[in-house]
Amino acid sequence: MQLIDGKSLSKKVQDYVKSEVEILKTEKNMVPGLAVVIVGDDPASHAYVSMKEKACKNVGFYSIAHKMPDTITQDEIINIIMMMNKNPHIHGILVQLPLPSHIDTNRLLEVINPVKDVDGFHAYNVGRMVSNLDSFVACTPLGVMKMFDEYEIELEGKDVVVVGASNIVGKPMASLLLNKNATVTVTHIHTKDLASHTRKADIVIVGVGVPSLIKEDMIKEGAIVIDIGINRLESGKLVGDVDFENVAPKCSYITPVPGGVGPMTIAMLLENTLHSAKQFGEKI
Ligand code: NAD
């Protein structure tokens, strides 16, 4: 069994982004900029935003966090996003999800200029990704693809089961795998017999939010298991969706939680923002 080390791969990507920022500064006098919009006081969301701000600082990006109370109206948030769309120092705009229930998330995501949509959630980018065209891709599934690349894990012809079908994790994950010619099964809360699918899979990718959902008897010998879930137990311990201790010995590769997919998400956000600055920075 080999651990897929997201922490060190994330560092490698961040070091690359940092060196590219230096080149952009010297050659084009340009600093990539990321704006984060966060609404309400959800502690987990604030923790994620702080991590993103720290990562931006670390690679030399300019970053702004618009922190707003949950009494803010949808129109007020739209105005802020539109300001960021016009701001030439901002190359990436990210709306931290989830949003309070009085806000129409899809409506807000559609206001972001697609060339600054570094989270890849705008329907324009989703459509291009599904069509296997150049686009911004959601950071978590993109981070998983980067792991496959780094560990030279071949996807073509593989039976892959994706557990979880959200717009930000499972669905884009499935599209990216399909674009690499894997045979993809997408499962979710309404799937009748989850184990009957996962047991046949060469690769299982799970992003659900249920601790220990994937158990030893649900995985075939030698399978590759990617755990996207992040769950905080009452004890304070952070765990994924896989019963790691018992599943790991059966796997050829597995990602740990923490230190697996989580750090890759931030690395991909930085890479997407760098890409936006390089590709569109002189036009916006
Ligand atoms: P979500 O609630 O939007 O979607 C959950 C999905 O899991 C749904 O499709 C649902 O049908 C499915 N599901 C729920 N219970 C199930 C069950 N018992 N069996 C099979 N499928 C089931 O959640 P999300 O935003 O997609 O996040 C999923 C998990 O991934 C969470 O733990 C979240 O914290 C984590 N996450 C991690 C990262 C990262 O950077 N590693 C990024 C985003 C989300």
Coordinates of C-alpha atoms and ligand atoms in Angstrom, one line a residue:
M1 CA 0.0 0.0 0.0
Q2 CA 1.3 3.4 -0.9
L3 CA 0.1 6.7 0.6
I4 CA -0.7 9.5 -1.8
D5 CA 0.9 12.4 -0.1
G6 CA -1.3 15.5 -0.8
K7 CA 0.6 17.6 1.6
S8 CA 4.0 17.4 -0.2
L9 CA 2.4 17.5 -3.7
S10 CA 0.5 20.7 -2.6
K11 CA 3.8 22.2 -1.5
K12 CA 5.4 21.3 -4.8
V13 CA 2.6 23.1 -6.7
Q14 CA 2.7 26.1 -4.4
D15 CA 6.5 26.4 -4.9
Y16 CA 5.9 26.3 -8.6
V17 CA 3.2 29.0 -8.4
K18 CA 5.5 31.1 -6.2
S19 CA 8.3 31.0 -8.8
E20 CA 5.9 31.8 -11.6
V21 CA 4.7 34.9 -9.6
E22 CA 8.2 36.1 -9.3
I23 CA 8.6 35.8 -13.1
L24 CA 5.3 37.6 -13.7
K25 CA 6.3 40.4 -11.4
T26 CA 9.7 40.9 -13.1
E27 CA 8.7 40.5 -16.7
K28 CA 5.1 42.0 -16.7
N29 CA 5.0 43.9 -13.5
M30 CA 1.9 41.9 -12.6
V31 CA 0.8 40.4 -9.3
P32 CA -2.0 37.7 -9.5
G33 CA -5.0 38.8 -7.3
L34 CA -7.7 36.7 -5.6
A35 CA -10.9 38.1 -4.1
V36 CA -12.8 35.9 -1.7
V37 CA -16.5 36.7 -0.8
I38 CA -17.7 35.2 2.5
V39 CA -21.1 35.7 4.0
G40 CA -22.1 34.8 7.6
D41 CA -20.1 33.5 10.5
D42 CA -19.8 29.8 9.9
P43 CA -16.5 28.9 11.6
A44 CA -15.5 26.2 9.1
S45 CA -16.0 28.6 6.2
H46 CA -13.9 31.3 8.0
A47 CA -11.2 28.7 8.7
Y48 CA -11.1 27.8 5.0
V49 CA -10.9 31.5 4.0
S50 CA -8.1 32.1 6.4
M51 CA -6.2 29.2 4.9
K52 CA -6.7 30.5 1.4
E53 CA -5.6 34.0 2.5
K54 CA -2.5 32.5 4.1
A55 CA -1.7 30.5 1.0
C56 CA -2.1 33.6 -1.2
K57 CA 0.3 35.5 0.9
N58 CA 2.8 32.6 0.9
V59 CA 3.0 32.5 -2.9
G60 CA 3.1 36.3 -3.3
F61 CA -0.5 36.9 -4.5
Y62 CA -2.6 40.0 -3.8
S63 CA -5.7 39.0 -1.9
I64 CA -8.9 40.6 -0.6
A65 CA -11.5 38.9 1.6
H66 CA -15.0 40.5 1.6
K67 CA -16.4 39.3 4.9
M68 CA -20.1 40.1 5.1
P69 CA -22.8 39.5 7.7
D70 CA -25.6 37.1 6.8
T71 CA -28.1 40.0 6.9
I72 CA -26.6 41.2 3.6
T73 CA -29.0 41.1 0.6
Q74 CA -28.3 39.2 -2.6
D75 CA -28.2 42.5 -4.6
E76 CA -25.5 43.8 -2.3
I77 CA -23.3 40.7 -2.9
I78 CA -23.9 40.9 -6.6
N79 CA -22.6 44.5 -6.5
I80 CA -19.5 43.4 -4.8
I81 CA -18.9 40.6 -7.3
M82 CA -19.5 43.1 -10.2
M83 CA -16.9 45.5 -8.7
M84 CA -14.4 42.6 -8.5
N85 CA -15.2 41.7 -12.1
K86 CA -14.1 45.2 -13.1
N87 CA -11.1 45.4 -10.8
P88 CA -7.9 44.9 -12.9
H89 CA -5.9 43.7 -9.9
I90 CA -8.2 40.8 -9.3
H91 CA -7.8 37.7 -11.5
G92 CA -9.8 35.2 -9.5
I93 CA -13.1 35.5 -7.6
L94 CA -14.3 32.9 -5.2
V95 CA -17.6 32.8 -3.3
Q96 CA -17.1 30.7 -0.2
L97 CA -19.9 28.1 0.0
P98 CA -22.4 27.3 1.5
L99 CA -24.2 30.6 1.5
P100 CA -27.1 31.5 3.8
S101 CA -30.5 30.2 2.6
H102 CA -31.9 33.6 1.5
I103 CA -29.2 33.8 -1.2
D104 CA -29.6 32.1 -4.6
T105 CA -26.1 30.4 -4.9
N106 CA -26.5 29.6 -8.6
R107 CA -27.5 33.2 -9.4
L108 CA -24.4 34.6 -7.6
L109 CA -22.0 32.1 -9.3
E110 CA -23.4 33.2 -12.7
V111 CA -22.5 36.8 -11.9
I112 CA -18.8 36.1 -11.8
N113 CA -16.9 36.8 -15.0
P114 CA -16.1 33.3 -16.3
V115 CA -12.5 34.4 -16.9
K116 CA -12.2 35.1 -13.2
D117 CA -14.1 32.0 -12.1
V118 CA -11.1 30.2 -10.5
D119 CA -13.4 27.8 -8.6
G120 CA -14.9 26.6 -11.9
F121 CA -18.5 26.7 -10.7
H122 CA -19.9 29.1 -13.4
A123 CA -22.1 27.2 -15.9
Y124 CA -19.9 28.4 -18.7
N125 CA -16.9 26.7 -17.3
V126 CA -18.9 23.6 -16.2
G127 CA -20.2 23.2 -19.8
R128 CA -16.7 23.6 -21.3
M129 CA -15.3 21.1 -18.8
V130 CA -18.0 18.5 -19.7
S131 CA -17.2 19.1 -23.4
N132 CA -13.5 18.5 -22.6
L133 CA -12.6 22.0 -23.7
D134 CA -10.1 24.3 -21.9
S135 CA -11.8 25.8 -18.8
F136 CA -11.5 26.5 -15.2
V137 CA -12.1 23.3 -13.3
A138 CA -13.4 22.9 -9.7
C139 CA -10.4 22.8 -7.4
T140 CA -11.1 19.6 -5.4
P141 CA -11.6 17.3 -8.4
L142 CA -8.8 19.0 -10.2
G143 CA -6.5 18.3 -7.2
V144 CA -7.5 14.6 -7.4
M145 CA -6.6 14.5 -11.1
K146 CA -3.2 16.1 -10.3
M147 CA -2.6 13.3 -7.8
F148 CA -3.3 10.7 -10.5
D149 CA -0.9 12.5 -12.7
E150 CA 1.9 12.7 -10.1
Y151 CA 1.6 9.1 -9.1
E152 CA 1.3 8.0 -12.8
I153 CA -2.0 6.3 -12.2
E154 CA -3.5 5.3 -15.5
L155 CA -7.2 6.1 -15.9
E156 CA -8.0 4.9 -19.4
G157 CA -10.3 1.8 -19.3
K158 CA -10.4 1.7 -15.5
D159 CA -13.6 1.1 -13.6
V160 CA -14.1 4.1 -11.3
V161 CA -16.9 4.6 -8.8
V162 CA -17.5 8.1 -7.6
V163 CA -19.5 8.2 -4.3
G164 CA -21.3 11.6 -3.9
A165 CA -22.7 13.6 -6.8
S166 CA -22.6 17.3 -5.7
N167 CA -22.0 20.0 -8.2
I168 CA -18.7 20.9 -6.6
V169 CA -17.2 17.5 -6.0
G170 CA -18.8 14.3 -7.5
K171 CA -20.2 15.6 -10.8
P172 CA -17.1 17.5 -12.0
M173 CA -15.0 14.5 -10.8
A174 CA -17.0 12.2 -12.9
S175 CA -16.6 14.4 -16.0
L176 CA -12.9 14.7 -15.6
L177 CA -12.5 10.9 -15.4
L178 CA -14.7 10.4 -18.4
N179 CA -12.6 12.8 -20.3
K180 CA -9.6 10.5 -19.5
N181 CA -11.6 7.5 -20.9
A182 CA -12.3 5.8 -17.5
T183 CA -15.6 3.9 -17.1
V184 CA -17.4 6.0 -14.5
T185 CA -20.2 5.1 -12.2
V186 CA -21.6 7.9 -10.1
T187 CA -23.4 6.9 -6.8
H188 CA -25.2 8.9 -4.2
I189 CA -27.6 8.9 -1.3
H190 CA -30.3 7.2 -3.4
T191 CA -28.1 4.4 -4.8
K192 CA -29.6 1.1 -3.8
D193 CA -26.6 -1.1 -3.0
L194 CA -23.5 1.1 -2.8
A195 CA -21.2 -1.8 -1.9
S196 CA -22.2 -3.8 -5.0
H197 CA -20.7 -0.9 -7.1
T198 CA -17.6 0.0 -5.0
R199 CA -16.6 -3.7 -4.7
K200 CA -16.1 -4.0 -8.5
A201 CA -14.1 -0.7 -8.8
D202 CA -10.5 -0.3 -9.7
I203 CA -10.7 3.2 -8.2
V204 CA -13.1 4.5 -5.6
I205 CA -13.4 8.2 -5.1
V206 CA -15.6 9.3 -2.2
G207 CA -16.8 12.8 -1.3
V208 CA -19.9 12.5 0.9
G209 CA -19.4 13.8 4.4
V210 CA -20.1 10.5 6.3
P211 CA -17.3 9.2 8.5
S212 CA -16.4 5.5 7.8
L213 CA -18.9 5.2 5.0
I214 CA -16.4 3.1 3.0
K215 CA -15.5 -0.1 4.9
E216 CA -13.0 -2.8 4.2
D217 CA -15.6 -5.2 2.7
M218 CA -16.7 -2.6 0.2
I219 CA -13.3 -2.5 -1.5
K220 CA -11.6 -5.0 -3.7
E221 CA -8.0 -6.1 -3.1
G222 CA -5.5 -3.7 -4.7
A223 CA -8.0 -0.9 -5.4
I224 CA -7.1 2.8 -5.3
V225 CA -9.1 4.8 -2.8
I226 CA -9.3 8.6 -2.8
D227 CA -11.0 10.1 0.2
I228 CA -12.3 13.7 -0.3
G229 CA -14.5 13.7 2.8
I230 CA -13.7 16.0 5.7
N231 CA -15.5 15.3 9.0
R232 CA -14.8 16.6 12.4
L233 CA -15.6 14.0 15.1
E234 CA -16.9 15.0 18.5
S235 CA -13.5 14.2 19.9
G236 CA -12.1 17.0 17.6
K237 CA -10.4 14.5 15.3
L238 CA -10.5 15.1 11.6
V239 CA -11.4 12.1 9.5
G240 CA -12.5 11.4 5.9
D241 CA -15.3 9.2 4.6
V242 CA -13.2 6.0 4.6
D243 CA -12.5 3.7 7.5
F244 CA -8.8 4.3 6.8
E245 CA -7.3 1.9 9.3
N246 CA -9.1 -1.2 7.9
V247 CA -9.4 -0.2 4.3
A248 CA -5.7 1.0 3.7
P249 CA -4.1 -2.5 4.0
K250 CA -6.2 -3.7 1.0
C251 CA -5.3 -0.8 -1.3
S252 CA -2.6 -0.2 -3.8
Y253 CA -2.9 3.5 -3.2
I254 CA -4.9 5.5 -0.7
T255 CA -5.1 9.2 0.4
P256 CA -5.0 10.0 4.1
V257 CA -7.2 12.6 5.9
P258 CA -5.8 15.0 6.8
G259 CA -2.9 15.4 4.4
G260 CA -4.6 14.0 1.3
V261 CA -7.0 15.8 -1.0
G262 CA -7.6 18.8 1.3
P263 CA -4.2 20.5 0.7
M264 CA -4.6 19.9 -3.1
T265 CA -7.7 22.0 -3.2
I266 CA -5.9 25.1 -2.1
A267 CA -3.0 24.4 -4.4
M268 CA -5.3 24.1 -7.4
L269 CA -7.0 27.4 -6.4
L270 CA -3.6 29.1 -6.6
E271 CA -2.8 27.4 -9.8
N272 CA -6.1 28.5 -11.4
T273 CA -5.6 32.1 -10.2
L274 CA -2.1 32.1 -11.7
H275 CA -3.4 30.7 -14.9
S276 CA -6.1 33.4 -15.1
A277 CA -3.5 36.2 -14.5
K278 CA -1.2 34.8 -17.2
Q279 CA -4.0 34.1 -19.7
F280 CA -6.3 37.1 -19.2
G281 CA -4.4 39.5 -16.9
E282 CA -3.5 41.9 -19.7
K283 CA -7.0 42.0 -21.1
I284 CA -8.9 42.8 -17.9
Ligands
NAD1 P1 -22.9 17.7 -0.4 O1 -23.7 17.5 0.8 O2 -23.2 18.8 -1.4 O3 -23.0 16.3 -1.3 C1 -22.9 15.1 -0.7 C2 -23.2 14.0 -1.7 O4 -23.0 12.7 -1.0 C3 -24.6 14.0 -2.3 O5 -24.5 13.7 -3.7 C4 -25.3 12.9 -1.6 O6 -26.3 12.2 -2.4 C5 -24.1 11.9 -1.3 N1 -24.4 11.1 -0.1 C6 -24.8 11.5 1.1 N2 -24.9 10.5 2.0 C7 -24.6 9.4 1.3 C8 -24.5 8.0 1.6 N3 -24.8 7.5 2.8 N4 -24.2 7.1 0.6 C9 -23.9 7.6 -0.7 N5 -23.9 8.9 -1.0 C10 -24.3 9.8 -0.1 O7 -21.4 17.7 0.0 P2 -20.1 18.2 -0.8 O8 -20.0 19.7 -0.7 O9 -20.0 17.5 -2.1 O10 -18.9 17.6 0.2 C11 -18.8 16.2 0.4 C12 -17.7 16.0 1.4 O11 -16.5 16.4 0.8 C13 -17.8 16.7 2.7 O12 -17.2 15.9 3.7 C14 -16.9 18.0 2.5 O13 -16.4 18.5 3.7 C15 -15.8 17.4 1.6 N6 -15.1 18.3 0.8 C16 -13.8 18.3 0.8 C17 -13.0 19.1 0.1 C18 -11.6 19.1 0.1 O14 -10.9 20.0 -0.2 N7 -11.0 17.9 0.5 C19 -13.7 20.1 -0.8 C20 -15.1 20.1 -0.8 C21 -15.8 19.2 -0.1

